[in-house]
């Protein structure tokens, strides 16, 4: 049987990677009509809240069950914005959120920050210094409760020292 | 309960430890892991939180397997455990877990295929003359023969599956969780997935 459908999906693991709930050999005409430009039957969804599903999520060949667009997570609750501090982890990033804390006695503010680990779907390419929008989802690991849903790449070509910046969103 | 599923004993992300003054709670309990092996059926019932039941399969030898592209499901015997992505140890000890690749008895599917398409999948092509004699023995009305031929003309059996039918064993993947529901149900491997696992098995054989 010609199985061009899943050709190219990076089978990097010891078990066969596939989207949960998608039968790649389906003969149903309804599913056949849903093929993407590469001729693959791929599950993807609109996460809502006005966020656009990236083309890479629809056309891509990656399998990520924690991806908000092609996996089994829903985005609900808070939506935060922050600066990417580190993308050294596999499929996750550390995002930094800066804020000002008011000291009543002195009527002044102090700078504070929080690091938020967020899951990064393979449909996004992110580097340090990018501004990232993350949406709350169910706990994906011990510390990850957020999922990257949008990226604004930083325009500077010089290396940015993320830890010395202070940017509120 | 010795095993607990709480997160209070863990370190924080910063590395700090918490001095917990809370004892272990029943809602955090865990039970000892008992993997399901291949053998004569043995299933234990466990009363869980809320009065719900879990069926802990300790030994299983049969399951409900689905042939996806043909949309058939048959209860078949599980013959052998062949591959487990987690560890080779689990294959050696013939442990049945979700996503374990097993060999199942192909005969129920062969019989179904014969009835639907009038084609005996298990036979090799050399025995064509003998087939015709046997076909005559099985009485089928002209209407049935016509239907079967029409269906057979449309479908084509995957080469990978054809080979397996001739050996009488199909490769299948367990999709249920035997330790939770007490069943080792799954689906017959086809297409890309079948090719993937076949490659893995060949690699193992070489080693």
XYZ file of N, CA and C in Angstrom, chain B residues 38-191:
462
model
N 2.392 -13.136 29.940
C 1.670 -13.967 28.986
C 1.409 -15.308 29.638
N 0.134 -15.723 29.703
C -0.171 -17.008 30.332
C -1.668 -17.164 30.489
N -2.075 -18.224 31.159
C -3.497 -18.482 31.362
C -4.111 -17.340 32.165
N -5.295 -16.922 31.752
C -5.897 -15.693 32.292
C -5.993 -15.687 33.812
N -5.478 -14.604 34.371
C -5.570 -14.411 35.819
C -5.717 -12.924 36.053
N -6.876 -12.515 36.544
C -7.154 -11.090 36.739
C -7.653 -10.855 38.150
N -7.099 -9.855 38.790
C -7.533 -9.543 40.159
C -8.317 -8.244 40.162
N -9.320 -8.149 41.005
C -10.062 -6.900 41.099
C -9.485 -6.077 42.232
N -9.399 -4.773 42.006
C -8.895 -3.881 43.042
C -9.931 -2.800 43.269
N -10.302 -2.597 44.508
C -11.252 -1.521 44.807
C -10.461 -0.238 44.960
N -10.830 0.775 44.175
C -10.061 2.015 44.163
C -10.850 3.170 44.732
N -10.251 4.319 44.656
C -10.853 5.515 45.220
C -12.222 5.771 44.610
N -13.173 6.035 45.461
C -14.522 6.300 44.996
C -15.327 5.042 44.811
N -14.749 3.912 45.191
C -15.470 2.645 45.026
C -15.319 2.061 43.654
N -14.519 2.708 42.832
C -14.360 2.218 41.469
C -13.451 1.009 41.433
N -13.620 0.200 40.402
C -12.842 -1.035 40.291
C -11.763 -0.901 39.249
N -10.609 -1.448 39.571
C -9.578 -1.612 38.556
C -9.360 -3.106 38.425
N -9.150 -3.557 37.209
C -8.934 -4.985 36.990
C -7.482 -5.192 36.670
N -6.772 -5.732 37.653
C -5.332 -5.882 37.505
C -5.068 -7.221 36.849
N -4.734 -7.198 35.586
C -4.450 -8.450 34.892
C -3.063 -8.920 35.295
N -2.977 -10.124 35.774
C -1.676 -10.665 36.132
C -1.153 -11.568 35.029
N -2.070 -12.279 34.400
C -1.690 -13.110 33.249
C -2.823 -13.076 32.239
N -2.440 -12.902 31.006
C -3.434 -12.901 29.935
C -2.931 -13.698 28.751
N -3.864 -14.272 28.004
C -3.429 -15.004 26.819
C -4.250 -14.681 25.590
N -5.244 -13.817 25.743
C -6.069 -13.488 24.577
C -6.510 -12.041 24.670
N -6.899 -11.496 23.551
C -7.360 -10.117 23.542
C -8.178 -9.840 22.309
N -8.814 -8.694 22.318
C -9.650 -8.253 21.212
C -8.791 -7.381 20.293
N -8.494 -7.893 19.094
C -7.615 -7.127 18.226
C -8.324 -6.621 16.993
N -8.070 -5.389 16.653
C -8.759 -4.717 15.554
C -7.854 -4.644 14.339
N -8.420 -4.997 13.192
C -7.727 -4.819 11.932
C -8.309 -3.549 11.332
N -7.584 -2.436 11.538
C -8.126 -1.113 11.257
C -8.610 -0.880 9.859
N -7.758 -1.195 8.865
C -8.133 -0.847 7.503
C -9.306 -1.660 6.995
N -9.549 -2.845 7.576
C -10.697 -3.654 7.157
C -11.878 -3.480 8.091
N -11.622 -2.752 9.197
C -12.683 -2.473 10.175
C -13.293 -3.741 10.763
N -12.403 -4.660 11.183
C -12.857 -5.900 11.837
C -12.136 -6.036 13.151
N -12.799 -6.635 14.112
C -12.155 -6.907 15.393
C -12.463 -8.330 15.775
N -11.439 -9.045 16.162
C -11.655 -10.443 16.530
C -10.959 -10.728 17.851
N -11.551 -11.638 18.596
C -10.877 -12.069 19.820
C -9.889 -13.163 19.431
N -8.630 -12.897 19.709
C -7.601 -13.841 19.289
C -6.652 -14.148 20.443
N -5.940 -15.254 20.286
C -4.931 -15.614 21.267
C -3.664 -14.798 21.036
N -3.027 -14.407 22.105
C -1.725 -13.750 21.990
C -0.684 -14.850 22.075
N 0.159 -14.915 21.056
C 1.090 -16.036 20.984
C 2.451 -15.721 21.586
N 2.911 -14.501 21.349
C 4.271 -14.201 21.796
C 4.469 -12.699 21.939
N 5.333 -12.314 22.858
C 5.708 -10.909 22.993
C 6.988 -10.703 22.208
N 6.985 -9.677 21.377
C 8.037 -9.575 20.384
C 8.902 -8.332 20.529
N 8.296 -7.211 20.938
C 9.072 -5.978 21.036
C 8.450 -5.048 22.062
N 9.330 -4.390 22.826
C 8.856 -3.371 23.748
C 9.842 -2.220 23.697
N 9.301 -1.028 23.408
C 10.186 0.123 23.239
C 10.919 0.486 24.513
N 10.337 0.133 25.648
C 10.936 0.515 26.925
C 12.187 -0.276 27.249
N 12.067 -1.593 27.152
C 13.209 -2.396 27.564
C 13.120 -3.799 27.009
N 14.288 -4.369 26.708
C 14.321 -5.740 26.194
C 13.991 -6.755 27.276
N 14.239 -6.321 28.503
C 13.925 -7.173 29.655
C 12.457 -7.565 29.639
N 11.609 -6.592 29.286
C 10.159 -6.839 29.274
C 9.780 -7.839 28.186
N 10.565 -7.869 27.131
C 10.289 -8.835 26.062
C 10.678 -10.225 26.524
N 11.836 -10.299 27.181
C 12.322 -11.593 27.655
C 11.368 -12.211 28.663
N 10.807 -11.365 29.546
C 9.911 -11.880 30.577
C 8.470 -11.972 30.088
N 8.262 -11.663 28.792
C 6.942 -11.748 28.154
C 5.884 -10.949 28.913
N 6.216 -9.675 29.100
C 5.310 -8.792 29.824
C 4.376 -8.091 28.850
N 3.103 -8.078 29.192
C 2.119 -7.417 28.340
C 1.795 -6.048 28.900
N 2.159 -5.027 28.153
C 1.905 -3.659 28.568
C 1.388 -2.889 27.387
N 0.868 -1.699 27.651
C 0.395 -0.869 26.543
C 1.567 -0.558 25.620
N 1.319 -0.643 24.339
C 2.298 -0.366 23.290
C 3.380 -1.435 23.162
N 3.074 -2.617 23.681
C 3.972 -3.745 23.452
C 3.566 -4.367 22.126
N 4.564 -4.775 21.354
C 4.251 -5.438 20.090
C 4.224 -6.940 20.330
N 3.112 -7.547 19.944
C 2.943 -8.982 20.176
C 2.602 -9.691 18.873
N 2.700 -11.018 18.930
C 2.244 -11.820 17.790
C 0.918 -12.451 18.161
N -0.048 -12.283 17.292
C -1.363 -12.858 17.572
C -1.706 -13.900 16.518
N -2.652 -14.734 16.874
C -3.129 -15.788 15.992
C -3.890 -15.157 14.824
N -3.505 -15.488 13.613
C -4.114 -14.849 12.449
C -5.368 -15.547 11.947
N -5.647 -16.755 12.452
C -6.725 -17.562 11.847
C -8.111 -16.937 11.869
N -8.531 -16.326 12.982
C -9.859 -15.694 12.940
C -9.978 -14.634 11.844
N -8.883 -13.887 11.619
C -8.919 -12.876 10.571
C -8.931 -13.508 9.199
N -8.206 -14.616 9.061
C -8.173 -15.320 7.780
C -9.553 -15.858 7.435
N -10.222 -16.395 8.444
C -11.569 -16.930 8.205
C -12.532 -15.816 7.816
N -12.397 -14.693 8.486
C -13.255 -13.552 8.172
C -13.011 -13.069 6.748
N -11.722 -13.013 6.376
C -11.362 -12.545 5.039
C -11.923 -13.479 3.973
N -11.847 -14.763 4.281
C -12.379 -15.757 3.341
C -13.864 -15.554 3.122
N -14.547 -15.299 4.235
C -15.999 -15.119 4.137
C -16.362 -13.844 3.377
N -15.556 -12.788 3.604
C -15.924 -11.519 2.978
C -15.503 -11.442 1.516
N -14.267 -11.880 1.238
C -13.742 -11.720 -0.111
C -13.661 -13.012 -0.903
N -13.870 -14.132 -0.220
C -13.754 -15.405 -0.923
C -12.326 -15.735 -1.274
N -11.392 -15.067 -0.616
C -9.975 -15.305 -0.910
C -9.323 -15.895 0.332
N -8.644 -17.016 0.163
C -7.950 -17.612 1.289
C -6.571 -16.986 1.391
N -6.406 -16.174 2.411
C -5.176 -15.381 2.504
C -3.976 -16.223 2.913
N -4.267 -17.293 3.628
C -3.167 -18.085 4.169
C -2.472 -18.938 3.142
N -3.212 -19.228 2.065
C -2.629 -20.149 1.081
C -1.604 -19.430 0.232
N -0.589 -20.175 -0.132
C 0.413 -19.603 -1.045
C -0.060 -19.804 -2.469
N 0.468 -19.026 -3.360
C -0.072 -18.997 -4.725
C 0.183 -20.267 -5.511
N 1.131 -21.080 -5.073
C 1.448 -22.293 -5.833
C 0.309 -23.298 -5.792
N -0.424 -23.299 -4.685
C -1.503 -24.281 -4.531
C -2.801 -23.860 -5.196
N -2.727 -23.201 -6.341
C -3.919 -22.638 -6.981
C -4.909 -23.719 -7.396
N -4.414 -24.827 -7.883
C -5.318 -25.879 -8.361
C -6.109 -26.475 -7.218
N -5.419 -26.692 -6.127
C -6.097 -27.265 -4.965
C -7.176 -26.329 -4.457
N -6.866 -25.014 -4.535
C -7.842 -24.014 -4.066
C -9.163 -24.159 -4.778
N -9.091 -24.315 -6.099
C -10.328 -24.356 -6.876
C -11.205 -25.502 -6.444
N -10.580 -26.635 -6.178
C -11.370 -27.786 -5.733
C -12.083 -27.474 -4.439
N -11.320 -26.868 -3.521
C -11.917 -26.559 -2.220
C -13.037 -25.552 -2.345
N -12.858 -24.588 -3.261
C -13.892 -23.578 -3.444
C -15.199 -24.219 -3.863
N -15.083 -25.227 -4.719
C -16.308 -25.877 -5.190
C -17.019 -26.580 -4.057
N -16.216 -27.097 -3.117
C -16.827 -27.797 -1.994
C -17.667 -26.856 -1.152
N -17.128 -25.628 -0.914
C -17.881 -24.652 -0.124
C -19.005 -24.108 -0.988
N -20.245 -24.325 -0.538
C -21.374 -23.868 -1.348
C -21.603 -22.395 -1.152
N -21.531 -21.675 -2.214
C -21.878 -20.264 -2.120
C -22.853 -19.927 -3.232
N -23.844 -19.167 -2.889
C -24.829 -18.796 -3.897
C -24.173 -17.853 -4.894
N -24.728 -17.752 -6.049
C -24.145 -16.899 -7.087
C -24.090 -15.456 -6.622
N -25.135 -15.101 -5.878
C -25.208 -13.727 -5.361
C -24.002 -13.419 -4.464
N -23.690 -14.381 -3.592
C -22.566 -14.199 -2.671
C -21.252 -14.133 -3.440
N -21.132 -15.034 -4.412
C -19.887 -15.051 -5.200
C -19.697 -13.723 -5.908
N -20.786 -13.209 -6.446
C -20.721 -11.931 -7.153
C -20.266 -10.816 -6.222
N -20.878 -10.785 -5.027
C -20.526 -9.757 -4.039
C -19.054 -9.851 -3.661
N -18.628 -11.101 -3.422
C -17.244 -11.297 -2.986
C -16.258 -10.852 -4.053
N -16.571 -11.155 -5.305
C -15.659 -10.782 -6.382
C -15.593 -9.277 -6.521
N -16.741 -8.637 -6.355
C -16.769 -7.175 -6.455
C -15.915 -6.531 -5.374
N -16.014 -7.086 -4.169
C -15.217 -6.533 -3.069
C -13.738 -6.786 -3.290
N -13.461 -8.027 -3.710
C -12.055 -8.414 -3.876
C -11.388 -7.570 -4.945
N -12.166 -7.162 -5.940
C -11.588 -6.354 -7.011
C -11.142 -4.996 -6.507
N -11.856 -4.489 -5.511
C -11.533 -3.140 -5.018
C -10.374 -3.136 -4.048
N -10.265 -4.184 -3.239
C -9.253 -4.133 -2.184
C -7.977 -4.821 -2.589
N -6.915 -4.368 -1.952
C -5.641 -5.022 -2.160
C -5.019 -5.218 -0.792
N -4.564 -6.401 -0.567
C -3.990 -6.697 0.741
C -2.548 -6.212 0.785
N -2.216 -5.543 1.859
C -0.868 -5.052 2.055
C 0.122 -6.209 2.023
N 1.232 -5.995 1.321
C 2.219 -7.062 1.154
C 2.749 -7.557 2.495
N 2.973 -6.605 3.380
C 3.488 -6.967 4.700
C 2.539 -7.882 5.451
N 1.245 -7.613 5.312
C 0.249 -8.436 6.000
C 0.127 -9.800 5.356
N 0.240 -9.823 4.026
C 0.105 -11.085 3.293
C 1.129 -12.096 3.789
N 2.366 -11.613 3.938
C 3.442 -12.500 4.422
C 3.096 -13.064 5.784
N 2.557 -12.198 6.624
C 2.252 -12.621 7.994
C 1.118 -13.636 8.028
N 0.136 -13.446 7.144
C -0.984 -14.395 7.111
C -0.496 -15.779 6.748
N 0.490 -15.819 5.847
C 0.990 -17.126 5.416
C 1.682 -17.856 6.558
N 2.221 -17.105 7.494
C 2.853 -17.767 8.639
C 1.859 -18.017 9.764
N 0.652 -17.456 9.628
C -0.389 -17.682 10.628
C -0.303 -16.789 11.849
N 0.644 -15.850 11.819
C 0.801 -14.946 12.956
C 0.839 -13.510 12.488
N 0.093 -12.664 13.178
C 0.112 -11.250 12.837
C 0.816 -10.465 13.918
N 1.487 -9.389 13.496
C 2.076 -8.490 14.480
C 1.013 -7.487 14.894
N 0.867 -7.309 16.191
C -0.141 -6.385 16.698
C 0.436 -5.581 17.843
N -0.222 -4.501 18.151
C 0.234 -3.619 19.213
C -0.863 -3.532 20.266
N -0.455 -3.643 21.516
C -1.450 -3.571 22.595
C -1.810 -2.115 22.831
N -3.099 -1.827 22.848
C -3.540 -0.451 23.003
C -4.244 -0.206 24.332
N -4.559 -1.276 25.051
C -5.210 -1.082 26.345
C -4.158 -1.178 27.437
N -4.566 -0.913 28.665
C -3.623 -1.002 29.781
C -4.023 -2.182 30.652
N -3.333 -3.306 30.493
C -3.755 -4.532 31.180
C -3.845 -4.391 32.696
N -2.994 -3.562 33.281
C -3.001 -3.424 34.729
C -4.149 -2.565 35.236
N -4.822 -1.904 34.346
C -5.912 -1.012 34.736
C -7.264 -1.608 34.384
N -7.384 -2.112 33.150
C -8.690 -2.604 32.704
C -8.743 -4.115 32.615
N -7.608 -4.771 32.819
C -7.627 -6.230 32.814
C -7.695 -6.859 31.447
N -7.450 -6.070 30.403
C -7.501 -6.624 29.054
C -6.254 -6.247 28.271
N -5.911 -7.135 27.349
C -4.791 -6.824 26.456
C -5.338 -6.698 25.051
N -6.116 -5.640 24.827
C -6.694 -5.423 23.503
C -5.767 -4.544 22.691
N -5.929 -4.604 21.385
C -5.053 -3.767 20.564
C -5.447 -3.763 19.113
N -4.459 -3.476 18.267
C -4.721 -3.374 16.843
C -3.601 -4.041 16.049
N -3.974 -4.529 14.882
C -3.008 -5.169 13.994
C -2.131 -4.093 13.371
N -0.824 -4.328 13.368
C 0.084 -3.346 12.791
C -0.025 -3.350 11.278
N -0.084 -2.155 10.715
C -0.209 -2.042 9.256
C 0.656 -0.901 8.762
N 0.904 -0.929 7.464
C 1.518 0.230 6.802
C 2.843 0.654 7.407
